[in-house]
Tab-separated table of C-alpha atoms and ligand atoms in Angstrom:
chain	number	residue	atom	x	y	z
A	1	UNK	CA	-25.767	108.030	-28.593
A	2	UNK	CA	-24.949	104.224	-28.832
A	3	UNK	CA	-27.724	101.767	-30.899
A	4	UNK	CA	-30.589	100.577	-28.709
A	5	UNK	CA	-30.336	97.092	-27.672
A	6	UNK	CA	-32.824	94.004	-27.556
A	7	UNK	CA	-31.000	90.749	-25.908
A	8	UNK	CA	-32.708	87.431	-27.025
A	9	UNK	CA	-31.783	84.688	-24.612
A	10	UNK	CA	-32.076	81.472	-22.985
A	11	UNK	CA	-30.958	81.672	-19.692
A	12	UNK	CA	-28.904	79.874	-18.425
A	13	UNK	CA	-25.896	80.218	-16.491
A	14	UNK	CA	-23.595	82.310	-19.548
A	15	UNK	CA	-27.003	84.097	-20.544
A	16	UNK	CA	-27.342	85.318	-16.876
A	17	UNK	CA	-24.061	86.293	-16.454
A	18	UNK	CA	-24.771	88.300	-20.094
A	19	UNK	CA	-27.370	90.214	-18.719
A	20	UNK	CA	-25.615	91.320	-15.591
A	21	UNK	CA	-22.642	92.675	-17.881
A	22	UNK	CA	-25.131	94.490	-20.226
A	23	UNK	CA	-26.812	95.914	-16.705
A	24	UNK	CA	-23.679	96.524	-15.366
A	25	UNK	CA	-22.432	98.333	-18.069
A	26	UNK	CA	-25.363	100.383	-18.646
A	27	UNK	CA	-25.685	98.877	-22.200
A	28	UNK	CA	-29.061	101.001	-23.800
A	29	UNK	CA	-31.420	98.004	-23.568
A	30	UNK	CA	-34.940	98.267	-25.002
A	31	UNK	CA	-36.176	94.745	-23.437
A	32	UNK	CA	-35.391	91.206	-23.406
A	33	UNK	CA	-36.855	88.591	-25.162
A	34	UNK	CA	-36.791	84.908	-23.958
A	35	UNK	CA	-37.061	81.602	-25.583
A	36	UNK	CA	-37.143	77.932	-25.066
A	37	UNK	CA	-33.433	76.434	-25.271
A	38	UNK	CA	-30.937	75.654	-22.176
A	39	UNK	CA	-34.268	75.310	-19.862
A	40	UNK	CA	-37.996	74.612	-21.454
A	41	UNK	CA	-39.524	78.419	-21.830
A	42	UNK	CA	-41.424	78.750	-18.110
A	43	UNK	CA	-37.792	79.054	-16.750
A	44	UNK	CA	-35.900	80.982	-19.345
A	45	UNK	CA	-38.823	83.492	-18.905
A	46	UNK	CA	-38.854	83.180	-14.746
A	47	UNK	CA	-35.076	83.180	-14.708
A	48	UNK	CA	-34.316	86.327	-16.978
A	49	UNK	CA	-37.142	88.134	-14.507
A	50	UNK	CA	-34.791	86.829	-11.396
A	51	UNK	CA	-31.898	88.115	-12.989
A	52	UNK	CA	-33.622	91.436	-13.729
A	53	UNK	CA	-34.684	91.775	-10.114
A	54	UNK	CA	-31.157	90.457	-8.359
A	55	UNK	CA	-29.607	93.726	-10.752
A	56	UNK	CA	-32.095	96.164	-9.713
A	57	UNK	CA	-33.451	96.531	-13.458
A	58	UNK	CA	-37.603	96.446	-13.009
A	59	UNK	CA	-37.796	98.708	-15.575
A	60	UNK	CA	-37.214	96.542	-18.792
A	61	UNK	CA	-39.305	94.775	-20.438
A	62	UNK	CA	-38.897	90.806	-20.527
A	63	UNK	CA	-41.234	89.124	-22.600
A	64	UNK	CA	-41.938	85.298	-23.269
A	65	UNK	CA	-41.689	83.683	-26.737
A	66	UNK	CA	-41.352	80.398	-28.877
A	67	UNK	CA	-41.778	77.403	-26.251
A	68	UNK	CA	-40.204	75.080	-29.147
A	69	UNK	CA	-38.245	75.399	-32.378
A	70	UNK	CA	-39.808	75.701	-35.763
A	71	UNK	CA	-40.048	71.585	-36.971
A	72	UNK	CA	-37.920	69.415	-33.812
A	73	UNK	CA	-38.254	68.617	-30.598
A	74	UNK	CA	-37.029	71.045	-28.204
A	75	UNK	CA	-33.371	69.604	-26.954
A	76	UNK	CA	-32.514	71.498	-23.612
A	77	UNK	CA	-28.667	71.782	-21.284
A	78	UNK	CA	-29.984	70.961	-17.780
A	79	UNK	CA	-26.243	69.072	-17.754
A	80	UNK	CA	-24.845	72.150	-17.964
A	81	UNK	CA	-26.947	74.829	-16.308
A	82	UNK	CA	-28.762	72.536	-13.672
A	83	UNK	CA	-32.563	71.269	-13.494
A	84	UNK	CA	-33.292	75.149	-12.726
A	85	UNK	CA	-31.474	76.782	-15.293
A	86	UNK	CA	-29.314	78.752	-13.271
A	87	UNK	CA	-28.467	76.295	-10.631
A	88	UNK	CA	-25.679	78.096	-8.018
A	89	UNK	CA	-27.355	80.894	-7.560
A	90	UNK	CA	-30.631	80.968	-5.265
A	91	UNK	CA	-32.837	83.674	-6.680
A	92	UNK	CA	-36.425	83.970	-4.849
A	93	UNK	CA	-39.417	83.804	-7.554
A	94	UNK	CA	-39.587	88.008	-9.065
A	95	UNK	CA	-41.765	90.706	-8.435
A	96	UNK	CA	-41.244	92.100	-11.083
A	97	UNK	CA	-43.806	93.244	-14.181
A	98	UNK	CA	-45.714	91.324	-16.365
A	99	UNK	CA	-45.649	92.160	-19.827
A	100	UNK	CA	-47.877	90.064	-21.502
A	101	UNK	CA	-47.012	91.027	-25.407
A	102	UNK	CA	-45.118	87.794	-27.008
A	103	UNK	CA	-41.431	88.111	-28.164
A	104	UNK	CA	-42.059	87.974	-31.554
A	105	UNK	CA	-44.701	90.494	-31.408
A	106	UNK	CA	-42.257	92.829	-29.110
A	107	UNK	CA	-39.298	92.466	-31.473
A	108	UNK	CA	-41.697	93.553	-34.535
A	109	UNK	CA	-43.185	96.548	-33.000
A	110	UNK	CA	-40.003	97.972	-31.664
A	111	UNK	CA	-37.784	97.479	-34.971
A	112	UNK	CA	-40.933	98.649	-36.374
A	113	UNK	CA	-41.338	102.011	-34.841
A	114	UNK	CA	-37.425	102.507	-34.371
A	115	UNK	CA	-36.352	105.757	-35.295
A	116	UNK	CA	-32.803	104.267	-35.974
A	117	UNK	CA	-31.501	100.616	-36.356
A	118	UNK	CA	-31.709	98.443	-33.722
A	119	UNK	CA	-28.783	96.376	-32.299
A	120	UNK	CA	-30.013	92.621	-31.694
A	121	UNK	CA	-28.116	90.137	-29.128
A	122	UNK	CA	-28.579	86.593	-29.837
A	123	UNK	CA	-27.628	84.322	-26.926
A	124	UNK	CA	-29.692	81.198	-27.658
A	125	UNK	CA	-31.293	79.360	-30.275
A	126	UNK	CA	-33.001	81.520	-33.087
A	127	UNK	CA	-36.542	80.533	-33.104
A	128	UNK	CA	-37.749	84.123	-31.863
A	129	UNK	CA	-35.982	85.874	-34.911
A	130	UNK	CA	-36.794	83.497	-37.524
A	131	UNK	CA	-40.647	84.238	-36.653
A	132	UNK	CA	-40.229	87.197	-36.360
A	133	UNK	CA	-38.768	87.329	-39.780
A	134	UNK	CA	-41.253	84.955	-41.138
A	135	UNK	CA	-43.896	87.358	-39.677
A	136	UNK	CA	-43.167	90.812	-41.171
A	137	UNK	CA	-39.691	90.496	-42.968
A	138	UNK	CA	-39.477	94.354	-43.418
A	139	UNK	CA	-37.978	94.190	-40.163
A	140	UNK	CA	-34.263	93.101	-41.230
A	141	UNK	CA	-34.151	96.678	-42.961
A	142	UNK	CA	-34.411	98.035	-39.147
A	143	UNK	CA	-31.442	95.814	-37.515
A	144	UNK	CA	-28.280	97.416	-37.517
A	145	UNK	CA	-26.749	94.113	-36.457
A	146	UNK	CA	-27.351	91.271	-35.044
A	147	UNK	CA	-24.572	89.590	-33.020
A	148	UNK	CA	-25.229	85.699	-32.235
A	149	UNK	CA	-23.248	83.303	-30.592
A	150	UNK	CA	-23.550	80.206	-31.752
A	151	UNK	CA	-21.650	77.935	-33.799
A	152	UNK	CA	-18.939	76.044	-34.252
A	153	UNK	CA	-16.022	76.235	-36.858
A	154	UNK	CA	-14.241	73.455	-35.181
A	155	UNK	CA	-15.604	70.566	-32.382
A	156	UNK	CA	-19.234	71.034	-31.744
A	157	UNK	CA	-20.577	71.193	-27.972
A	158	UNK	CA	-23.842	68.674	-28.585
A	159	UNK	CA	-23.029	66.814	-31.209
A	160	UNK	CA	-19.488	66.409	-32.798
A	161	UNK	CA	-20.404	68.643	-35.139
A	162	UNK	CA	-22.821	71.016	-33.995
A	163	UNK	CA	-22.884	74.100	-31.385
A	164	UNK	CA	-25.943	73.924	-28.869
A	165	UNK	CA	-28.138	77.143	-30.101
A	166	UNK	CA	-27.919	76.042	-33.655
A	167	UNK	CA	-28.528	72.643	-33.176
A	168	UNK	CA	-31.887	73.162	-31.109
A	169	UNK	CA	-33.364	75.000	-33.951
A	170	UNK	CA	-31.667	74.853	-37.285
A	171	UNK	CA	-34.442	75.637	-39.179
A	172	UNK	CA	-34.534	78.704	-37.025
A	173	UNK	CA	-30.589	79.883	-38.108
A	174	UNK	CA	-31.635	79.083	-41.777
A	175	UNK	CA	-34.292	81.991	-42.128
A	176	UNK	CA	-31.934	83.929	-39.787
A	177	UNK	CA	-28.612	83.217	-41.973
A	178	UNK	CA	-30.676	84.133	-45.451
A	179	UNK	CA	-32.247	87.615	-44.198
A	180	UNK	CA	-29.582	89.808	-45.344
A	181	UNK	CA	-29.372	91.467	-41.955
A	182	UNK	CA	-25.297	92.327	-40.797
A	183	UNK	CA	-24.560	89.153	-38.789
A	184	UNK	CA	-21.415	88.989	-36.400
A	185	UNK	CA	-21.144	85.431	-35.438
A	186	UNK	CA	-19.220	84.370	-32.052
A	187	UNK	CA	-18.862	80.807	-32.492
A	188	UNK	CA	-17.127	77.484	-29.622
A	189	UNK	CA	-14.015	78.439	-31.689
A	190	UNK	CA	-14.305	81.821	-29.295
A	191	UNK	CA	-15.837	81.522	-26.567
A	192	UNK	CA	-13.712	78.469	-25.507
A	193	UNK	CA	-10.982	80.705	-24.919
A	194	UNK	CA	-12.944	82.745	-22.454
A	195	UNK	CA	-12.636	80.456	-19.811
A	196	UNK	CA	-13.714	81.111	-16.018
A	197	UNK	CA	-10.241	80.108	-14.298
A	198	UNK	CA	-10.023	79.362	-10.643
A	199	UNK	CA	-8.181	82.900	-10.435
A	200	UNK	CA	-11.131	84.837	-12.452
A	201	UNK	CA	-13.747	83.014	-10.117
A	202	UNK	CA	-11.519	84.123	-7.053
A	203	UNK	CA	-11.580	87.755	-8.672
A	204	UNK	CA	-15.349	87.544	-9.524
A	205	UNK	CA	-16.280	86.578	-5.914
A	206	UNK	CA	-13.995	88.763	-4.320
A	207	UNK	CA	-15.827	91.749	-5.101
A	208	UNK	CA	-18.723	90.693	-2.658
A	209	UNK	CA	-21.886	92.179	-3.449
A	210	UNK	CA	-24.925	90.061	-4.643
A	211	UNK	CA	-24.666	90.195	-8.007
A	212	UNK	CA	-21.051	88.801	-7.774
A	213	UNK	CA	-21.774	86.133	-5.257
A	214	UNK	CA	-24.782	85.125	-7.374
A	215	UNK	CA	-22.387	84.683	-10.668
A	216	UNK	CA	-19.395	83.211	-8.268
A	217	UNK	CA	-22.042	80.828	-7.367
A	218	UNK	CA	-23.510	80.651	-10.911
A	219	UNK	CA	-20.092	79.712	-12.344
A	220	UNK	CA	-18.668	77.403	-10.107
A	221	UNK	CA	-21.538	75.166	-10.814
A	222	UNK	CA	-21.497	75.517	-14.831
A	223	UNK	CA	-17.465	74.897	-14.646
A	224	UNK	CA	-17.843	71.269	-13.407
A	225	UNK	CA	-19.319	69.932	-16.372
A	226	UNK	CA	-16.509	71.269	-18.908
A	227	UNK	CA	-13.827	70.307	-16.524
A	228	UNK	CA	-15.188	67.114	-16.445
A	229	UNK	CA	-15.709	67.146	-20.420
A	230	UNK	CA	-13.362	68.865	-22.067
A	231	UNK	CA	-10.594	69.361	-19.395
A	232	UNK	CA	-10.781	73.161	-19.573
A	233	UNK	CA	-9.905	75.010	-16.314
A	234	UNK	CA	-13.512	76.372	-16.315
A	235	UNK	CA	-16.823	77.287	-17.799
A	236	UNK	CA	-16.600	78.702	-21.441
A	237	UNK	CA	-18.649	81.892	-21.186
A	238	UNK	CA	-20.062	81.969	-24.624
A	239	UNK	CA	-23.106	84.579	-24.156
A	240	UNK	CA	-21.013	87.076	-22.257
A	241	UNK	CA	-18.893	87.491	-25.289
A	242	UNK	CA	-21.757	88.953	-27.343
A	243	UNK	CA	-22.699	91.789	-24.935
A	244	UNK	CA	-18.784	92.312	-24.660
A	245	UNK	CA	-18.238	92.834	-28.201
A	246	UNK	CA	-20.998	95.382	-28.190
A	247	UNK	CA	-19.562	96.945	-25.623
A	248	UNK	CA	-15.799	96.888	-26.957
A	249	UNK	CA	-15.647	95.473	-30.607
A	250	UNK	CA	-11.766	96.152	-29.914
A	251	UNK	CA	-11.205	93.296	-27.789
A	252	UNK	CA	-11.980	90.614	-31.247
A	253	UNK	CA	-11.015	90.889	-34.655
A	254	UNK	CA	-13.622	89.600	-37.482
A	255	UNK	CA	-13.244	88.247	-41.101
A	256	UNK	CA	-15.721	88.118	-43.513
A	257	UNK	CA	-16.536	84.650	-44.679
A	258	UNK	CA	-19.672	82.729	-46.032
A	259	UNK	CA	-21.879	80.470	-44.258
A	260	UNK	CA	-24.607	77.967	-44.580
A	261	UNK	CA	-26.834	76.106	-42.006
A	262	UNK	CA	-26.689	71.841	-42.002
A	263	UNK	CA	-30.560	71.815	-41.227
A	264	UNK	CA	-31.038	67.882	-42.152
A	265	UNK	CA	-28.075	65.273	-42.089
A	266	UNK	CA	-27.712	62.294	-39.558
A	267	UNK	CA	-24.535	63.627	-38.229
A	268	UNK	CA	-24.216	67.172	-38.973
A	269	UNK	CA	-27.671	69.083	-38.311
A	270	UNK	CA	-26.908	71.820	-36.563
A	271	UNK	CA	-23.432	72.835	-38.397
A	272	UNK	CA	-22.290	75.852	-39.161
A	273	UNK	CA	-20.466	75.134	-42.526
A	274	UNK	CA	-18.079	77.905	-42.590
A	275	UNK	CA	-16.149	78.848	-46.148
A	276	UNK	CA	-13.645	81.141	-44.785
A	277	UNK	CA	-12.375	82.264	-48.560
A	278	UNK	CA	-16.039	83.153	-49.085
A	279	UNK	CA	-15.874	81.181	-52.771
A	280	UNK	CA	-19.421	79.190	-51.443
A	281	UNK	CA	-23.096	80.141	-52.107
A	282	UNK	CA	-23.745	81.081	-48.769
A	283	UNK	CA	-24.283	84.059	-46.711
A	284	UNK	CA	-22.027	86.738	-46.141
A	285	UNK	CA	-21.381	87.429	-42.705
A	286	UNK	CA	-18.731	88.240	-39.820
A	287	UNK	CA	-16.972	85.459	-38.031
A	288	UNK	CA	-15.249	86.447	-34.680
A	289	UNK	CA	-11.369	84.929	-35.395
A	290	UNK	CA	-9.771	86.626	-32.410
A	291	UNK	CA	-10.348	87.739	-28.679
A	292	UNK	CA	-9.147	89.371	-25.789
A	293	UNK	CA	-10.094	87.164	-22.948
A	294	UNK	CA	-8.553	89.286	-20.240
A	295	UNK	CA	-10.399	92.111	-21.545
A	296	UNK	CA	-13.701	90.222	-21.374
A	297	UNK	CA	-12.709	89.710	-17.558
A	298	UNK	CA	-11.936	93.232	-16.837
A	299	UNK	CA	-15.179	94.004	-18.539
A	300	UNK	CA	-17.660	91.920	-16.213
A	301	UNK	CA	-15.183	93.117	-12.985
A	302	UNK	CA	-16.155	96.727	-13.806
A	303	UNK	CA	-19.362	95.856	-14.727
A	304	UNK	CA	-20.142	93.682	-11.023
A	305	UNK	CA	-18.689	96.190	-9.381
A	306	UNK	CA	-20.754	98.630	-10.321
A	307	UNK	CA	-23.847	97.190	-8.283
A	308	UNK	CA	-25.465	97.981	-5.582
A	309	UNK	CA	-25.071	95.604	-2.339
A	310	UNK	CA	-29.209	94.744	-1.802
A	311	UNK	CA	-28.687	92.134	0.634
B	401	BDR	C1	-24.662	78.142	-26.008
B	401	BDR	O1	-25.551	77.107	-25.583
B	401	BDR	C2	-26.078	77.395	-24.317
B	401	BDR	O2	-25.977	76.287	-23.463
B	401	BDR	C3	-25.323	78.592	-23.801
B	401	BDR	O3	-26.217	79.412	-23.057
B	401	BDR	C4	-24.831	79.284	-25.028
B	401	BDR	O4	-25.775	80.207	-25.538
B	401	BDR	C5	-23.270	77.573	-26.084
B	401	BDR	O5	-23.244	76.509	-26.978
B	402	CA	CA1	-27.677	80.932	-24.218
């Protein structure tokens, strides 16, 4: 039996797209939890319910949670993801359930009563976790892993230095980083290889149900802004690459390195100061070094076709 999984997420365009490859790959989730970050809180809630109900999936549980990190202002990515958070794709409001509980509360209770470890995806910034750690830190005993993307080893995405989802809460990744909980980190260096081609877009829509058509819409939007930026044929997907690892850890490698958080420098908050020879005071963790982008690709294509045509 594979580890139960709880997805914490922003979405967002890559978070969406996340979600339908965990759905369409029947990944065991036990809920998601949402969080302020790409959009304020109100939409990353409302939009992973849309999601949810565009896949069919009114069974899980997706609960709201911090509607700001820990000490700054919340910083959101309308620029990239559009004023709605998951502009491209015209989702009517959800019916589906309420669930009241918080995220932090919801993340306790279930690593709580879990039988056996729990697998955690993090696809935005950490605020959730670090509360949740702050709150009853017997938890990180009950994670098996936690996989985050976020991160950058190289050229930040916000700032020169610093990756979105650490940047927007530092403070956050620093209780996160120092829980001795097994980390994988997925940083830009990654997930800029995944790239969203014209061809993969073409493949993507061409399977024509409405899941597909909803992330061929979804991604032709979130492309412009790194081909205007960066150059790059198409839209990074960054979050996709954490349910993808969890679904085949063959298609990366990892290394084991040390890392520390920059939570307060004029230039710099936000960085993930990696020591990849480990001789540093900083936490031990996994760092993604390699990946199969084509395998990623075949992944979500198996995992949208899979769906149900609703409309
Ligand atoms: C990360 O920031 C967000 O905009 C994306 O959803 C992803 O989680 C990439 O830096
Ligand atoms: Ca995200």
């Amino acid at each position: 039996m594979k580890t139960a999984v709880i997805i914490d997420c922003d979405p967002g365009v890559d978070d969406a797209i996340a979600l339908l490859l965990a759905f369409g790959s029947r990944l065991p989730l036990l809920g998601i939890t949402t969080v302020a970050g790409n959009v304020p809180l109100a939409l990353t809630y409302s939009n992973a319910r849309k999601i949810c109900a565009l896949a069919g999936r009114l069974d899980i549980p997706v609960l709201a949670g911090c509607p700001r990190p820990l000490l700054k202002p919340l910083a959101t990515a309308e620029d990239i993801h559009g004023a709605s958070g998951l502009q491209g794709a015209d989702l009517p409001e959800p019916a589906t359930p309420i669930w009241v509980q918080h995220s932090v509360d919801f993340l306790i209770e279930q690593l709580l009563k879990a039988t056996r470890p729990i697998t955690i995806a993090a696809l935005g910034p950490l605020t959730n976790l670090a509360v949740a750690l702050i709150k009853c830190p017997q938890i990180a005993q009950k994670i098996e892993q936690l996989v985050i993307m976020g991160g950058s080893m190289g050229q930040g995405n916000i700032t020169p230095s610093a990756e979105f989802n650490m940047y927007v809460d530092p403070h956050a990744a620093q209780v996160v980083f120092t829980a001795d909980i097994p980390i994988v980190l997925i940083t830009l260096d990654t997930t800029h290889q995944v790239l969203t081609t014209p061809e993969r877009l073409a493949a993507i829509r061409a399977i024509d149900n409405s899941v597909s058509r909803a992330a061929a819409g979804m991604l032709s939007f979130y492309g412009q802004s790194d081909l205007a930026r960066y150059g790059l044929p198409g839209g990074p997907l960054h979050d996709p690459c954490v349910i993808a690892y969890l679904l085949a850890p063959e298609l990366f490698t990892t290394r084991t390195v040390k890392v520390m958080i920059e939570t307060a420098a004029e230039h710099t908050t936000g960085r993930t100061v990696v020591d990849w020879y480990g001789s540093s005071e900083g936490s031990s963790i996994q760092v993604v070094e390699t990946v199969d982008a084509e395998g990623i690709y075949r992944l979500l294509s198996e995992a949208f076709s899979a769906f149900e045509d609703f409309e």
